[in-house]
Amino acid sequence: MSDKLKIGISIGDINGIGLEVIIKTLIDSRVLEYFTPVVYGSTKVASFHRKALGINDFSFNVINEAQQAHPKRANMINCWQEDVKITLGEENEIGGKYAFLSLKRAVDDLVKGEIDALVTAPINKHNIQREEFGFPGHTEYLQARTESSDALMFMISEELRVGVVTGHIPVRDIAANISTEAIVSKLALMDASLKRDFWIRKPKIAVLGLNPHAGDNGLIGTEDEEIITPAIEQAKSRGVFCFGPYPADGFFASETYKKFDAVLAMYHDQGLIPFKHIAARSGVNFTAGLPVVRTSPDHGTGYDIAGKNVASEMSFSEALFAAVHIVARRREQDVLLSNPLAARRLSRDRD
């Protein structure tokens, strides 16, 4: 039996670019030296995408369960048998239905430990909605399936790491969902993830303000003084090395982010717009705070370019290797922590 990690992959919306970036990544057989991919989808759907891309020298090894995965092949589990009408570039109910079937089967195996991590291709948050998926996105679904009390949307790249207090909610609801308790919880998750998943011994975290100029001493809103500053002080008292609140515009424009290991933004666009600009096409979405490892590319379904063979696989490839590295770090740290002498050596090496 191979000791390589099994990385599960959900295919996302079948009318988008998910299978394109999956195939473009896995067609390079060198990736199989580092992990064994298990794709949850349909060989018929994959064949449609492969032909649309003009790729003739690639195929999946069909298996029934993750334990049967061939360590030197790209494996696929057929999550349905029926023929599916694919309309590339179109948002419809069919795309959402099969995106969910892929995701559900993959998460089932993830929580059972049949795979070591999960990388999710992009879904459409509207058409995937159904009785079993009443969530704003992957992050909230994984949090519920793993029965975790909280989770952090953590965007990671070589240049920058950004987490958000509020995720996929309307802008009009942001202020009402910012609380001292929520900020402290996200800071604790971020601090723990930086230590366990990225091996940063004493992470330094920047916290952004909510209002322009971080409230300008209360002239432009009071949340920064009354909610965010107390949260920072409370987190510090619990051992989190955090600072702020910083005005978001000047913080990124002056490249102050380079002085920190991670940044906690108050809302989605405040953090993700600068992140995607700085990380270019190599960013990864990591769900921190879960007992399992899940990553995804930092882009959407790409309906406008689906089937045109122009989608870049860079972010998806980065997501795969990020999952491999995070699982490996967690396991190595667990082994070290079970050996006090080795743990002391690790601590000295990090100093």
PDB file of C-alpha atoms in Angstrom, residues 202-319:
ATOM      1  CA  LYS A 202       4.828  33.376  17.369  1.00  0.00           C
ATOM      2  CA  PRO A 203       2.586  34.751  14.616  1.00  0.00           C
ATOM      3  CA  LYS A 204       2.201  38.479  14.220  1.00  0.00           C
ATOM      4  CA  ILE A 205      -1.320  39.405  13.091  1.00  0.00           C
ATOM      5  CA  ALA A 206      -2.638  42.736  11.782  1.00  0.00           C
ATOM      6  CA  VAL A 207      -6.300  43.623  12.316  1.00  0.00           C
ATOM      7  CA  LEU A 208      -8.037  45.974   9.891  1.00  0.00           C
ATOM      8  CA  GLY A 209     -10.604  48.565  10.893  1.00  0.00           C
ATOM      9  CA  LEU A 210     -14.192  48.471   9.691  1.00  0.00           C
ATOM     10  CA  ASN A 211     -14.756  52.098   8.741  1.00  0.00           C
ATOM     11  CA  PRO A 212     -12.741  54.429   6.498  1.00  0.00           C
ATOM     12  CA  HIS A 213      -9.587  55.572   8.326  1.00  0.00           C
ATOM     13  CA  ALA A 214     -10.465  53.016  11.048  1.00  0.00           C
ATOM     14  CA  GLY A 215     -13.218  55.362  12.231  1.00  0.00           C
ATOM     15  CA  ASP A 216     -10.973  58.442  12.493  1.00  0.00           C
ATOM     16  CA  ASN A 217     -11.326  58.590  16.306  1.00  0.00           C
ATOM     17  CA  GLY A 218     -15.071  58.082  16.148  1.00  0.00           C
ATOM     18  CA  LEU A 219     -15.816  60.661  13.456  1.00  0.00           C
ATOM     19  CA  ILE A 220     -16.610  57.981  10.855  1.00  0.00           C
ATOM     20  CA  GLY A 221     -18.289  55.295  12.944  1.00  0.00           C
ATOM     21  CA  THR A 222     -17.670  53.959  16.418  1.00  0.00           C
ATOM     22  CA  GLU A 223     -17.193  50.242  15.743  1.00  0.00           C
ATOM     23  CA  ASP A 224     -13.406  50.521  15.527  1.00  0.00           C
ATOM     24  CA  GLU A 225     -13.102  52.042  19.010  1.00  0.00           C
ATOM     25  CA  GLU A 226     -15.969  50.230  20.712  1.00  0.00           C
ATOM     26  CA  ILE A 227     -15.721  46.744  19.178  1.00  0.00           C
ATOM     27  CA  ILE A 228     -12.455  46.108  17.313  1.00  0.00           C
ATOM     28  CA  THR A 229      -9.957  47.709  19.716  1.00  0.00           C
ATOM     29  CA  PRO A 230     -11.378  45.847  22.766  1.00  0.00           C
ATOM     30  CA  ALA A 231     -11.252  42.618  20.747  1.00  0.00           C
ATOM     31  CA  ILE A 232      -7.570  43.169  19.991  1.00  0.00           C
ATOM     32  CA  GLU A 233      -6.819  43.799  23.658  1.00  0.00           C
ATOM     33  CA  GLN A 234      -8.793  40.738  24.706  1.00  0.00           C
ATOM     34  CA  ALA A 235      -6.993  38.544  22.167  1.00  0.00           C
ATOM     35  CA  LYS A 236      -3.643  39.883  23.358  1.00  0.00           C
ATOM     36  CA  SER A 237      -4.537  38.936  26.921  1.00  0.00           C
ATOM     37  CA  ARG A 238      -5.047  35.383  25.646  1.00  0.00           C
ATOM     38  CA  GLY A 239      -1.616  35.229  24.059  1.00  0.00           C
ATOM     39  CA  VAL A 240      -2.407  36.301  20.487  1.00  0.00           C
ATOM     40  CA  PHE A 241       0.222  38.679  19.098  1.00  0.00           C
ATOM     41  CA  CYS A 242      -2.086  41.110  17.234  1.00  0.00           C
ATOM     42  CA  PHE A 243      -2.144  44.812  16.400  1.00  0.00           C
ATOM     43  CA  GLY A 244      -4.498  47.437  14.961  1.00  0.00           C
ATOM     44  CA  PRO A 245      -7.007  48.431  13.898  1.00  0.00           C
ATOM     45  CA  TYR A 246      -5.356  49.651  10.716  1.00  0.00           C
ATOM     46  CA  PRO A 247      -7.090  51.666   7.975  1.00  0.00           C
ATOM     47  CA  ALA A 248      -7.346  49.143   5.148  1.00  0.00           C
ATOM     48  CA  ASP A 249      -6.452  51.436   2.243  1.00  0.00           C
ATOM     49  CA  GLY A 250      -3.180  52.756   3.624  1.00  0.00           C
ATOM     50  CA  PHE A 251      -2.278  49.378   5.105  1.00  0.00           C
ATOM     51  CA  PHE A 252      -2.104  47.699   1.710  1.00  0.00           C
ATOM     52  CA  ALA A 253      -0.942  50.740  -0.269  1.00  0.00           C
ATOM     53  CA  SER A 254       2.101  51.179   1.984  1.00  0.00           C
ATOM     54  CA  GLU A 255       2.799  47.409   1.952  1.00  0.00           C
ATOM     55  CA  THR A 256       2.547  47.304   5.748  1.00  0.00           C
ATOM     56  CA  TYR A 257       1.156  43.784   5.343  1.00  0.00           C
ATOM     57  CA  LYS A 258       4.707  42.585   4.672  1.00  0.00           C
ATOM     58  CA  LYS A 259       5.512  43.156   8.354  1.00  0.00           C
ATOM     59  CA  PHE A 260       2.903  40.598   9.475  1.00  0.00           C
ATOM     60  CA  ASP A 261       2.336  36.875   9.157  1.00  0.00           C
ATOM     61  CA  ALA A 262      -1.380  37.348   8.478  1.00  0.00           C
ATOM     62  CA  VAL A 263      -4.125  39.942   8.300  1.00  0.00           C
ATOM     63  CA  LEU A 264      -7.649  39.773   9.703  1.00  0.00           C
ATOM     64  CA  ALA A 265     -10.117  41.772   7.585  1.00  0.00           C
ATOM     65  CA  MET A 266     -13.614  42.649   8.753  1.00  0.00           C
ATOM     66  CA  TYR A 267     -15.447  41.616   5.592  1.00  0.00           C
ATOM     67  CA  HIS A 268     -15.083  39.716   2.325  1.00  0.00           C
ATOM     68  CA  ASP A 269     -14.129  42.383  -0.206  1.00  0.00           C
ATOM     69  CA  GLN A 270     -11.962  44.323   2.247  1.00  0.00           C
ATOM     70  CA  GLY A 271      -9.645  41.340   2.424  1.00  0.00           C
ATOM     71  CA  LEU A 272     -10.121  39.513  -0.858  1.00  0.00           C
ATOM     72  CA  ILE A 273      -9.743  42.408  -3.295  1.00  0.00           C
ATOM     73  CA  PRO A 274      -6.185  43.259  -2.172  1.00  0.00           C
ATOM     74  CA  PHE A 275      -5.389  39.571  -1.692  1.00  0.00           C
ATOM     75  CA  LYS A 276      -6.351  38.607  -5.235  1.00  0.00           C
ATOM     76  CA  HIS A 277      -4.453  41.572  -6.635  1.00  0.00           C
ATOM     77  CA  ILE A 278      -1.290  40.793  -4.672  1.00  0.00           C
ATOM     78  CA  ALA A 279      -1.442  37.000  -5.033  1.00  0.00           C
ATOM     79  CA  ALA A 280      -2.278  37.294  -8.754  1.00  0.00           C
ATOM     80  CA  ARG A 281      -3.446  33.843  -9.890  1.00  0.00           C
ATOM     81  CA  SER A 282      -1.649  31.786  -7.248  1.00  0.00           C
ATOM     82  CA  GLY A 283      -3.930  32.367  -4.241  1.00  0.00           C
ATOM     83  CA  VAL A 284      -5.584  29.574  -2.269  1.00  0.00           C
ATOM     84  CA  ASN A 285      -8.697  29.527  -0.108  1.00  0.00           C
ATOM     85  CA  PHE A 286      -8.047  27.447   3.025  1.00  0.00           C
ATOM     86  CA  THR A 287     -10.715  26.693   5.622  1.00  0.00           C
ATOM     87  CA  ALA A 288      -8.880  27.029   8.934  1.00  0.00           C
ATOM     88  CA  GLY A 289     -10.211  25.837  12.256  1.00  0.00           C
ATOM     89  CA  LEU A 290     -11.547  22.467  11.095  1.00  0.00           C
ATOM     90  CA  PRO A 291     -10.362  19.001  12.135  1.00  0.00           C
ATOM     91  CA  VAL A 292      -9.994  18.238   8.410  1.00  0.00           C
ATOM     92  CA  VAL A 293      -8.046  20.025   5.669  1.00  0.00           C
ATOM     93  CA  ARG A 294      -9.899  21.715   2.811  1.00  0.00           C
ATOM     94  CA  THR A 295      -8.516  24.095   0.209  1.00  0.00           C
ATOM     95  CA  SER A 296      -9.747  25.521  -3.079  1.00  0.00           C
ATOM     96  CA  PRO A 297      -8.577  27.858  -5.847  1.00  0.00           C
ATOM     97  CA  ASP A 298      -9.342  31.521  -5.226  1.00  0.00           C
ATOM     98  CA  HIS A 299     -11.484  31.925  -8.359  1.00  0.00           C
ATOM     99  CA  GLY A 300     -15.072  31.183  -9.318  1.00  0.00           C
ATOM    100  CA  THR A 301     -16.836  29.017 -11.881  1.00  0.00           C
ATOM    101  CA  GLY A 302     -15.535  31.056 -14.828  1.00  0.00           C
ATOM    102  CA  TYR A 303     -18.652  30.608 -16.943  1.00  0.00           C
ATOM    103  CA  ASP A 304     -17.423  33.240 -19.409  1.00  0.00           C
ATOM    104  CA  ILE A 305     -14.372  31.159 -20.370  1.00  0.00           C
ATOM    105  CA  ALA A 306     -15.702  27.621 -19.796  1.00  0.00           C
ATOM    106  CA  GLY A 307     -14.696  25.215 -22.575  1.00  0.00           C
ATOM    107  CA  LYS A 308     -12.402  27.726 -24.281  1.00  0.00           C
ATOM    108  CA  ASN A 309      -9.152  26.176 -23.015  1.00  0.00           C
ATOM    109  CA  VAL A 310      -7.948  29.471 -21.554  1.00  0.00           C
ATOM    110  CA  ALA A 311      -8.504  28.883 -17.815  1.00  0.00           C
ATOM    111  CA  SER A 312      -5.301  28.889 -15.756  1.00  0.00           C
ATOM    112  CA  GLU A 313      -4.747  25.905 -13.498  1.00  0.00           C
ATOM    113  CA  MET A 314      -2.206  27.758 -11.352  1.00  0.00           C
ATOM    114  CA  SER A 315      -4.477  28.490  -8.379  1.00  0.00           C
ATOM    115  CA  PHE A 316      -5.954  24.982  -8.419  1.00  0.00           C
ATOM    116  CA  SER A 317      -2.486  23.446  -8.505  1.00  0.00           C
ATOM    117  CA  GLU A 318      -1.422  25.667  -5.602  1.00  0.00           C
ATOM    118  CA  ALA A 319      -4.522  24.534  -3.682  1.00  0.00           C
TER     119      ALA A 319
END
